[in-house]
GROMACS .gro file of C-alpha atoms in nm:
model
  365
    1UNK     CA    1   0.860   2.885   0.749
    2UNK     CA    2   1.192   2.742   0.622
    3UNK     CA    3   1.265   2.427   0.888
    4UNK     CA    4   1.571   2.440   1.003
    5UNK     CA    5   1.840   2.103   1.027
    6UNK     CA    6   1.736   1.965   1.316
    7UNK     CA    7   2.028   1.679   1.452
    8UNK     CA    8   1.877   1.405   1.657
    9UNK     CA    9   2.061   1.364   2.042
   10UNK     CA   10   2.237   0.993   2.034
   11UNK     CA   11   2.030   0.692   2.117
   12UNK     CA   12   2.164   0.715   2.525
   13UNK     CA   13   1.936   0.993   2.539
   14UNK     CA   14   1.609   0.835   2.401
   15UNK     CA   15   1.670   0.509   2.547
   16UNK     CA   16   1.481   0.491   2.867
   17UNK     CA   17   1.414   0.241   3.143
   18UNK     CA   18   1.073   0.094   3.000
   19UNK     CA   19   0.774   0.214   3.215
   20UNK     CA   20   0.394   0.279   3.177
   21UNK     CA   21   0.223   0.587   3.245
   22UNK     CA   22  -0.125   0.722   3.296
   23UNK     CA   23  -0.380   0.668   3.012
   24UNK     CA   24  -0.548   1.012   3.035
   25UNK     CA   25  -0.862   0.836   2.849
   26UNK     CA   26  -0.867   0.664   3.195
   27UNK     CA   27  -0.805   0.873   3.507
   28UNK     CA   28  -0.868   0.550   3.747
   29UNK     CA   29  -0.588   0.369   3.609
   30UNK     CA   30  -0.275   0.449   3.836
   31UNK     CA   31   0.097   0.539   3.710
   32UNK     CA   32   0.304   0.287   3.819
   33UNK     CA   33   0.656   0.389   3.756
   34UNK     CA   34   0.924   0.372   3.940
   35UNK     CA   35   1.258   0.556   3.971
   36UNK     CA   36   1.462   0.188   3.997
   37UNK     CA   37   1.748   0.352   4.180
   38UNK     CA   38   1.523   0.543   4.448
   39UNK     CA   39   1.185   0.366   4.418
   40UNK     CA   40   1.011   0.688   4.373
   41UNK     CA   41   0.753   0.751   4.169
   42UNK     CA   42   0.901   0.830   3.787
   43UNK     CA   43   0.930   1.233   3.755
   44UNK     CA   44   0.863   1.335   4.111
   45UNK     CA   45   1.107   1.574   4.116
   46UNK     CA   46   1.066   1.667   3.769
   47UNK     CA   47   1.100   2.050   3.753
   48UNK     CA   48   1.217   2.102   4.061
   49UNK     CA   49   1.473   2.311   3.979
   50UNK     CA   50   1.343   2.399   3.654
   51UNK     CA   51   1.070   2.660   3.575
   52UNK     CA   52   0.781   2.539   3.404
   53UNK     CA   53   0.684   2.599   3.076
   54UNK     CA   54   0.315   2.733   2.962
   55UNK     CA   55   0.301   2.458   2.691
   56UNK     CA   56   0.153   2.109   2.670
   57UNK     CA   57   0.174   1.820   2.467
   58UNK     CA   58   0.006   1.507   2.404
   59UNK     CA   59   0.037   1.175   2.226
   60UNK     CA   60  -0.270   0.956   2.097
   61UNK     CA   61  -0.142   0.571   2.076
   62UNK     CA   62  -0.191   0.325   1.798
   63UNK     CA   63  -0.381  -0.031   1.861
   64UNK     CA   64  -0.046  -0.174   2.097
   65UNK     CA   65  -0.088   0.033   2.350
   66UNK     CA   66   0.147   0.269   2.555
   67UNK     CA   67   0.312  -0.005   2.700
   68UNK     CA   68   0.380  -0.235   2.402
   69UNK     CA   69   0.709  -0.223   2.525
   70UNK     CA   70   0.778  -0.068   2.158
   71UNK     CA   71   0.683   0.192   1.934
   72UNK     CA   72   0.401   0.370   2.118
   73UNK     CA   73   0.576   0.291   2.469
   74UNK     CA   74   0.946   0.518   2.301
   75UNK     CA   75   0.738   0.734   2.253
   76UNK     CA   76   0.604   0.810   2.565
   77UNK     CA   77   0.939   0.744   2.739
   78UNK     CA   78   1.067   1.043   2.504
   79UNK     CA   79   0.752   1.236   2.602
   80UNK     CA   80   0.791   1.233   2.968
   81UNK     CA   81   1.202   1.322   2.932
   82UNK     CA   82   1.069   1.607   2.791
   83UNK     CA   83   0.824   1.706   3.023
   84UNK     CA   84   1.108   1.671   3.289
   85UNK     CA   85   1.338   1.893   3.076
   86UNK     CA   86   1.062   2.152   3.071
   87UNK     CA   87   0.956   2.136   3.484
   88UNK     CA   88   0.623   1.964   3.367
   89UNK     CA   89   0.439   1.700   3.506
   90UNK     CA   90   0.202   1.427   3.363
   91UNK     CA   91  -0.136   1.543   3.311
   92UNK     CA   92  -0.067   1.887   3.339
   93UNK     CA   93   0.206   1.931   3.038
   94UNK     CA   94   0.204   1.608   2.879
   95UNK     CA   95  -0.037   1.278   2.871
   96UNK     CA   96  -0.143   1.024   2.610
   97UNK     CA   97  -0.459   0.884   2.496
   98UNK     CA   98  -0.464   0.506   2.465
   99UNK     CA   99  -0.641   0.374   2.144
  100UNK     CA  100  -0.766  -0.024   2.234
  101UNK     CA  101  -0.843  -0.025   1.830
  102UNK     CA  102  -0.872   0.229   1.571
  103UNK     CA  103  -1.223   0.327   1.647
  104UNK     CA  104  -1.059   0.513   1.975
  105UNK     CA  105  -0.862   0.736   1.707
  106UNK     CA  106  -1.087   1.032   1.624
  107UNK     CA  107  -1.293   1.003   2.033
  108UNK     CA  108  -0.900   1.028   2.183
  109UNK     CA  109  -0.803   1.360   1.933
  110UNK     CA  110  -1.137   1.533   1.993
  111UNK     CA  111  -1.050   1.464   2.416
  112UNK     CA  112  -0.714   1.592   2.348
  113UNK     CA  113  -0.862   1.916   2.193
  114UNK     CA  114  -1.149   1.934   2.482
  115UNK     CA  115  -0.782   1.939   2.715
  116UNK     CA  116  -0.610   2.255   2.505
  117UNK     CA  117  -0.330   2.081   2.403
  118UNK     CA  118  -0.112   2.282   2.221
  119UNK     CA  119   0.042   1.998   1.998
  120UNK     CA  120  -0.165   1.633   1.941
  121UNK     CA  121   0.063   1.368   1.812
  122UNK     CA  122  -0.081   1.063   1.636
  123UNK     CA  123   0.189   0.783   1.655
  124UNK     CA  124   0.187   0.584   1.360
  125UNK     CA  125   0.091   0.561   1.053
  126UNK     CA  126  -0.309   0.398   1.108
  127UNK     CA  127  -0.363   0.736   1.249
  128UNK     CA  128  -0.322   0.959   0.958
  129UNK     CA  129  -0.613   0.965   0.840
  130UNK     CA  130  -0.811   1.053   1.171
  131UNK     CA  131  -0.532   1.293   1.197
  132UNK     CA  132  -0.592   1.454   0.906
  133UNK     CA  133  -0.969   1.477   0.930
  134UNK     CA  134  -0.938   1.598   1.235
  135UNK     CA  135  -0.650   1.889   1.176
  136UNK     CA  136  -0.960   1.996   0.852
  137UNK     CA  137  -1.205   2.073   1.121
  138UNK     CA  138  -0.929   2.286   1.328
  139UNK     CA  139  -0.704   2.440   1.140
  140UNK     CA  140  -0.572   2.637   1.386
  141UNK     CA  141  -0.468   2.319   1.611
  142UNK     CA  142  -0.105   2.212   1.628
  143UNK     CA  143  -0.118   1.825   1.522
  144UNK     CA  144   0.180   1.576   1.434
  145UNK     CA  145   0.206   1.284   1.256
  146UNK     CA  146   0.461   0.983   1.362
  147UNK     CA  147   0.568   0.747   1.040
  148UNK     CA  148   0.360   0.900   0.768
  149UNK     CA  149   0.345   1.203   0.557
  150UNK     CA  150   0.026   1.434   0.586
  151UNK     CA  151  -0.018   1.730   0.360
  152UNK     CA  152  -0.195   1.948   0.607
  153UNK     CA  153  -0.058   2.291   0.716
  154UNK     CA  154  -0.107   2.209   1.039
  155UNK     CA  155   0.049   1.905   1.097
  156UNK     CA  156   0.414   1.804   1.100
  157UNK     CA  157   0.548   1.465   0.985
  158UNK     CA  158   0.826   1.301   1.177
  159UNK     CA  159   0.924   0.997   0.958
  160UNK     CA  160   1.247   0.744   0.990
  161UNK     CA  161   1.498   0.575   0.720
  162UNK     CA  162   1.392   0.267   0.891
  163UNK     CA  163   1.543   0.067   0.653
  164UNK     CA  164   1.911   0.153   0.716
  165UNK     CA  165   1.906   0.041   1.061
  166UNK     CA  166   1.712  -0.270   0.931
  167UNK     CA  167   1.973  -0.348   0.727
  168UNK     CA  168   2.220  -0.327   1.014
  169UNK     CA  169   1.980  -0.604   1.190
  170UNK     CA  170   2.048  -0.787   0.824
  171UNK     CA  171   2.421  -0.781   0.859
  172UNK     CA  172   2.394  -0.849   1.238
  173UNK     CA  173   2.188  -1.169   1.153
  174UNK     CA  174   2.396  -1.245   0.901
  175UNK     CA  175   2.715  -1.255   1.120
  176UNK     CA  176   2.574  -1.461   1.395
  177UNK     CA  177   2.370  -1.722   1.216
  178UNK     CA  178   2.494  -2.054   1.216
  179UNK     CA  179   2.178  -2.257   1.029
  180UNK     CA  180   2.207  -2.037   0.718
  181UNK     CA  181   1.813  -1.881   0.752
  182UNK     CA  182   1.693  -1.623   0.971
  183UNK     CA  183   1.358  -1.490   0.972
  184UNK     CA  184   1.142  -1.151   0.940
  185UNK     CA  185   0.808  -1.108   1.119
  186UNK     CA  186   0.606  -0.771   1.021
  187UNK     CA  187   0.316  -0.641   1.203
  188UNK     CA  188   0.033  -0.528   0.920
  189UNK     CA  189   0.164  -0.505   0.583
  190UNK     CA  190   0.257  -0.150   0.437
  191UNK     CA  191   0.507   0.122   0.321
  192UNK     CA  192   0.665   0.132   0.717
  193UNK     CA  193   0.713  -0.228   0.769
  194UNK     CA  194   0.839  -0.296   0.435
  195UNK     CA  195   1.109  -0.091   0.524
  196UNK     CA  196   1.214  -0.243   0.783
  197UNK     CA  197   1.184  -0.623   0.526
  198UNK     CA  198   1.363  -0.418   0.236
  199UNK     CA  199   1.612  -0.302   0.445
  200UNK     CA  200   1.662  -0.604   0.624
  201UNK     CA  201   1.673  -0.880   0.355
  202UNK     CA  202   1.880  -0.646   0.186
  203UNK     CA  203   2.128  -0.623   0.485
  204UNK     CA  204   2.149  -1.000   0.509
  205UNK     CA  205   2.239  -1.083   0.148
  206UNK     CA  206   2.495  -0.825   0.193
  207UNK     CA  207   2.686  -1.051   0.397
  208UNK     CA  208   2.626  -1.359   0.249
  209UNK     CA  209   2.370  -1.393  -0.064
  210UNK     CA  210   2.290  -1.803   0.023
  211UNK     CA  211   2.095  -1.713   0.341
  212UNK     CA  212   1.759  -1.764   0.353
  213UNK     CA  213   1.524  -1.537   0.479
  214UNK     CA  214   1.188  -1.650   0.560
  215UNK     CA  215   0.933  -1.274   0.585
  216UNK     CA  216   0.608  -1.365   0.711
  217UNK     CA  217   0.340  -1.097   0.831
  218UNK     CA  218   0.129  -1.099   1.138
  219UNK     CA  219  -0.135  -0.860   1.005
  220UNK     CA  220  -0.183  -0.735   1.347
  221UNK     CA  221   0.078  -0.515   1.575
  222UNK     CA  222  -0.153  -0.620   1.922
  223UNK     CA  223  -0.162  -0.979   1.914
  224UNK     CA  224   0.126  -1.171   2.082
  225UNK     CA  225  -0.030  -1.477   2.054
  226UNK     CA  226   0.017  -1.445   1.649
  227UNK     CA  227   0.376  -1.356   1.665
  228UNK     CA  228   0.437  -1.658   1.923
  229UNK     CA  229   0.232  -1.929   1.603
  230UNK     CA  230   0.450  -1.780   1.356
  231UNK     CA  231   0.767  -1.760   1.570
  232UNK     CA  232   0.712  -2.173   1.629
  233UNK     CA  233   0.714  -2.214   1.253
  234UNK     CA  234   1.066  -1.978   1.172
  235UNK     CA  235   1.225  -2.149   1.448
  236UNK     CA  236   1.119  -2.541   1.373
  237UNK     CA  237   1.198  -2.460   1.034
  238UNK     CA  238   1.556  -2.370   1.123
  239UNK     CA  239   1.560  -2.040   1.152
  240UNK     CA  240   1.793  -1.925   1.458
  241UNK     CA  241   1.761  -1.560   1.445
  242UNK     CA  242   1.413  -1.405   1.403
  243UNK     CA  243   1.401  -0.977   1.376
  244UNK     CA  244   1.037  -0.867   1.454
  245UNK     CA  245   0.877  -0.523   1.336
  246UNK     CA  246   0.549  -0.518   1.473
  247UNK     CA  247   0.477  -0.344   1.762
  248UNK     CA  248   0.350  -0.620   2.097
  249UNK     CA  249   0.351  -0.912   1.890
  250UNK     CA  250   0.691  -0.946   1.874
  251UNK     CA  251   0.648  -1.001   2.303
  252UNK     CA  252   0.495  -1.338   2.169
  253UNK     CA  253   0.849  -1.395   1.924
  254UNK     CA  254   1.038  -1.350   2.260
  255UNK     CA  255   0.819  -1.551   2.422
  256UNK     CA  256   0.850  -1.804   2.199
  257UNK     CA  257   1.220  -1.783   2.223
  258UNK     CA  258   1.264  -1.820   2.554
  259UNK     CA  259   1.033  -2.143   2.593
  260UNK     CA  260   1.228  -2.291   2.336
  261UNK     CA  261   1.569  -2.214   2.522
  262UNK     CA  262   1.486  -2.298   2.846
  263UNK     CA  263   1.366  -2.684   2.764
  264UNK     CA  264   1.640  -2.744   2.502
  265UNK     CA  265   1.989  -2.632   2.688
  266UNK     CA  266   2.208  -2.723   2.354
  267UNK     CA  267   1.961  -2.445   2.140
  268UNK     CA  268   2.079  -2.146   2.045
  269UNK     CA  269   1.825  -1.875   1.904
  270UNK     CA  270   1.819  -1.505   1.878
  271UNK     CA  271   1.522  -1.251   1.884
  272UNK     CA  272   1.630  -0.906   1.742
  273UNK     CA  273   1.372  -0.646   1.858
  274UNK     CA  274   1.288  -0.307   1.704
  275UNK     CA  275   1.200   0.046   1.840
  276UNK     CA  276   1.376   0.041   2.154
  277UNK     CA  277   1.662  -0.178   2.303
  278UNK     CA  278   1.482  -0.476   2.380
  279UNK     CA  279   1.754  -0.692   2.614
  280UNK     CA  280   1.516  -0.711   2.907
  281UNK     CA  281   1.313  -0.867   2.714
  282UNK     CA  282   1.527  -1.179   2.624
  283UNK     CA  283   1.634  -1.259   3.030
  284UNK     CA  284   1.592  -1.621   3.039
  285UNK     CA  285   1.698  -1.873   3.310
  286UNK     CA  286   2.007  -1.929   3.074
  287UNK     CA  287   2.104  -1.533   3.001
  288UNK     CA  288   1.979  -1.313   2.736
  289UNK     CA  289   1.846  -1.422   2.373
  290UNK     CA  290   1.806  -1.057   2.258
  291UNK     CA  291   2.059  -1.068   1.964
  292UNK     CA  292   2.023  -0.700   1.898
  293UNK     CA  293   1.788  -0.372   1.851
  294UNK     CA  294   1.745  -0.128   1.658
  295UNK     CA  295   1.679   0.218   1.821
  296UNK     CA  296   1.408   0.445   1.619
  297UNK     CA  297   1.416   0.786   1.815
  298UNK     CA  298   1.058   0.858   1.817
  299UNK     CA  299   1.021   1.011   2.170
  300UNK     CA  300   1.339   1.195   2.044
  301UNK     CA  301   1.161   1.342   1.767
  302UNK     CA  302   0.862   1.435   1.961
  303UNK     CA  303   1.048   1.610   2.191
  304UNK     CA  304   1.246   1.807   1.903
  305UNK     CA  305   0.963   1.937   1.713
  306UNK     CA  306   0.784   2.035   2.034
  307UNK     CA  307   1.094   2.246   2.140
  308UNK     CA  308   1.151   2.406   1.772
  309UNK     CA  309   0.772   2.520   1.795
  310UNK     CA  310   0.834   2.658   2.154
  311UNK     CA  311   1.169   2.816   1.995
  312UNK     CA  312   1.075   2.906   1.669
  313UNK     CA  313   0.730   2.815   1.544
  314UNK     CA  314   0.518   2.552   1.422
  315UNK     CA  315   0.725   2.380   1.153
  316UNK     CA  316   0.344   2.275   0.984
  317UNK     CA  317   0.353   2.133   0.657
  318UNK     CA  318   0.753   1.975   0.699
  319UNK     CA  319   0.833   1.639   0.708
  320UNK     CA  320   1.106   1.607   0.939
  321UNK     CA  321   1.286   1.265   0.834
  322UNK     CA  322   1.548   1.071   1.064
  323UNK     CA  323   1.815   0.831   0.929
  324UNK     CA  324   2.110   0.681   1.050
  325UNK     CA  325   2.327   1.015   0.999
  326UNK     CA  326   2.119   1.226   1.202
  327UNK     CA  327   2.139   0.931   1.440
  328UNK     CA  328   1.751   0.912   1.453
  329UNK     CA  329   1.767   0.525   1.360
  330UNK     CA  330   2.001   0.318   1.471
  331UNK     CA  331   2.153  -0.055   1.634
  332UNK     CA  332   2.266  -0.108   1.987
  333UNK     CA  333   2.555  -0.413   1.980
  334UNK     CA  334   2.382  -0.595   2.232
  335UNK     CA  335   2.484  -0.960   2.246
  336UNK     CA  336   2.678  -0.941   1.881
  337UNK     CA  337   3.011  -1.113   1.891
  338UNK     CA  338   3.269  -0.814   1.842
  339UNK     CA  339   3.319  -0.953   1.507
  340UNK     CA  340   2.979  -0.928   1.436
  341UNK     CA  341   2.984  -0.581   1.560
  342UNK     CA  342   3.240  -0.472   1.364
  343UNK     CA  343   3.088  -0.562   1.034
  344UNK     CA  344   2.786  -0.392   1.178
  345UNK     CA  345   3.011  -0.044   1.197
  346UNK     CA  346   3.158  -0.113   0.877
  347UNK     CA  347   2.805  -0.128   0.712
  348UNK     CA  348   2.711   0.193   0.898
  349UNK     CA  349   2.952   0.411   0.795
  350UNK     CA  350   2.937   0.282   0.438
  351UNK     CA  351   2.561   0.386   0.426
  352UNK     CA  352   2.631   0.768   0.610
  353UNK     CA  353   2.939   0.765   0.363
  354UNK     CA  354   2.718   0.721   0.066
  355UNK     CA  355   2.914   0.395  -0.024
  356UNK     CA  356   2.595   0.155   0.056
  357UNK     CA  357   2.273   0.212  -0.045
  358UNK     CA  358   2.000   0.089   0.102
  359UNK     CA  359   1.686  -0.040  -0.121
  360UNK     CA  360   1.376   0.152   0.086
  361UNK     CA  361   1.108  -0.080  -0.065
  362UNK     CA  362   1.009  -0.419  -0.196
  363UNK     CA  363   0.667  -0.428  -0.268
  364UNK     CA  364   0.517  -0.111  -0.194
  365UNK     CA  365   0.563   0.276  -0.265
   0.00000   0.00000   0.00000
């Protein structure tokens, strides 16, 4: 079918109070969130005045984990506002399948199938391949990939201009810097993170070509304890505002950050996170070190695609791509100074204008 323009709700909608939910790999391990306002448990009266739909969904999580307090974890935030829209309830509507590594891949999409999902989303882009070998063997299974492109009929492809809300981070860092370098950490080099580098580096010579920018990769998007080595080494080497893209290491950058801050009162450094607004993250005794996010509306996208197929039919074979005009990606002000934030607008509406464009890649295609 010819995919209709689909226009992404704003970033208030898809930016939820961070929370963990039930790995349905795992049936012992309890839900623990919280409505913070009532202290009830997150969705309990989900569909109470809404009838339920016969439809279910379900997510299959890269290595980090659905509470990476990132990618995979907007993702299922997005997931369960949908299953609220729709009178569903965890488990019986929606779940996810936590992949530990990506040998769980291909064991978490054939449980999903056992389950008669009617959609399986892989999120991110280590799982297109098990996602692909997997939609072979049953073509007549609804699958979708997050942050890659698959060819198959039966899969749709939700992908991001990642690199024009990078490149907001760029100006952002740009504007509040005061040792002339900032720093980029990536999770596992490839086409998605060097997005987020392109756009970045790109975003920060835009302001002011003599800043250095020091891009270093983690290789990994699980371990914290990388992103907290390399963090020490942007930081000592004068870096004062570091912008991670890769997944739960960058709880080690913040972590890093805040040790820092806390035994040196005269330091100033920034974190800018990625994914999902990230300001809880940098509470320290002091206040907040989260400079900035940006906002990637996965659990946004999820939640589209599962509605068009409800409303319309299985857009299979469509990539479905999310930029900054369709207000898919984008960069919450944060702790920016107002001046900051104003060059940060200025940038944005030269790229939806046309007037900037943003470099997509540096090293890869």
């Amino acid at each position: 079918m010819k995919l209709r323009s689909l226009l992404a709700i704003g970033s208030s909608a898809f930016v939820l109070a961070a929370c963990q939910g039930q790995d349905a790999s795992d049936p012992a391990v309890e839900d623990p969130a919280t409505d913070e306002e009532t202290g009830t448990d997150a969705g309990e009266d989900a569909g109470e005045d809404t009838e339920a739909v016969d439809f279910s969904i379900a997510m299959i999580t890269d290595e980090g984990g659905v509470d990476d307090r990132s990618f995979n974890q907007s993702a299922w935030e997005g997931m369960q506002a949908w299953g609220e829209e729709h009178g569903l309830s965890e488990g019986d509507g929606y779940a996810y399948y936590q992949s530990n590594d990506s040998a769980d891949f291909v064991p978490n999409l054939n449980q999903a199938l056992a389950e008669d999902n009617d959609i399986i989303y892989g999120i991110g882009f280590q799982l297109l391949n098990s996602i692909n070998d997997v939609a072979d063997q049953n073509p007549e299974q609804y699958f979708g990939i997050v942050d890659d492109i698959s060819d198959r009929d039966n899969v749709v492809s939700l992908t991001f201009r990642d690199h024009e809300a990078a490149f907001l981070a760029g100006v952002a860092a740009a504007e509040t810097t005061e040792t002339g370098r900032v720093g980029f950490i990536g999770g596992i080099a490839g086409p998605v993170i060097d997005r987020f580098e392109t756009g970045f580096t790109a975003g920060v010579a835009h302001v002011d070509e003599s800043i250095e920018v020091d891009v270093q990769y983690a290789e990994s998007f699980t371990d914290a304890g990388i992103g907290q080595q390399v963090a020490a080494g942007m930081y000592a080497a004068g870096a004062d505002v570091v912008y991670h893209a890769a997944g739960a290491v960058g709880n080690g950058v913040f972590t890093e950050a805040r040790n820092r801050m806390e035994s040196d009162a005269d330091a100033q450094l920034w974190v800018i996170g990625v994914d999902r607004d990230q300001e809880e993250e940098g509470e320290y005794d002091g206040g907040n070190l989260t400079l900035t996010s940006t906002i990637k509306a996965v659990g946004s996208s999820i939640s589209q695609s599962a509605n068009l197929t409800m409303d319309e039919g299985f857009p299979g074979g469509e990539n479905i791509a999310y930029g900054l005009e369709e207000e898919g990606v984008d960069l919450v002000q944060g702790n920016m100074a107002d001046e900051a934030w104003s060059s940060v607008q200025d940038a944005r509406q030269g790229i939806v204008d046309g007037d900037i464009e943003v470099p997509e890649f540096s090293y890869s295609e």
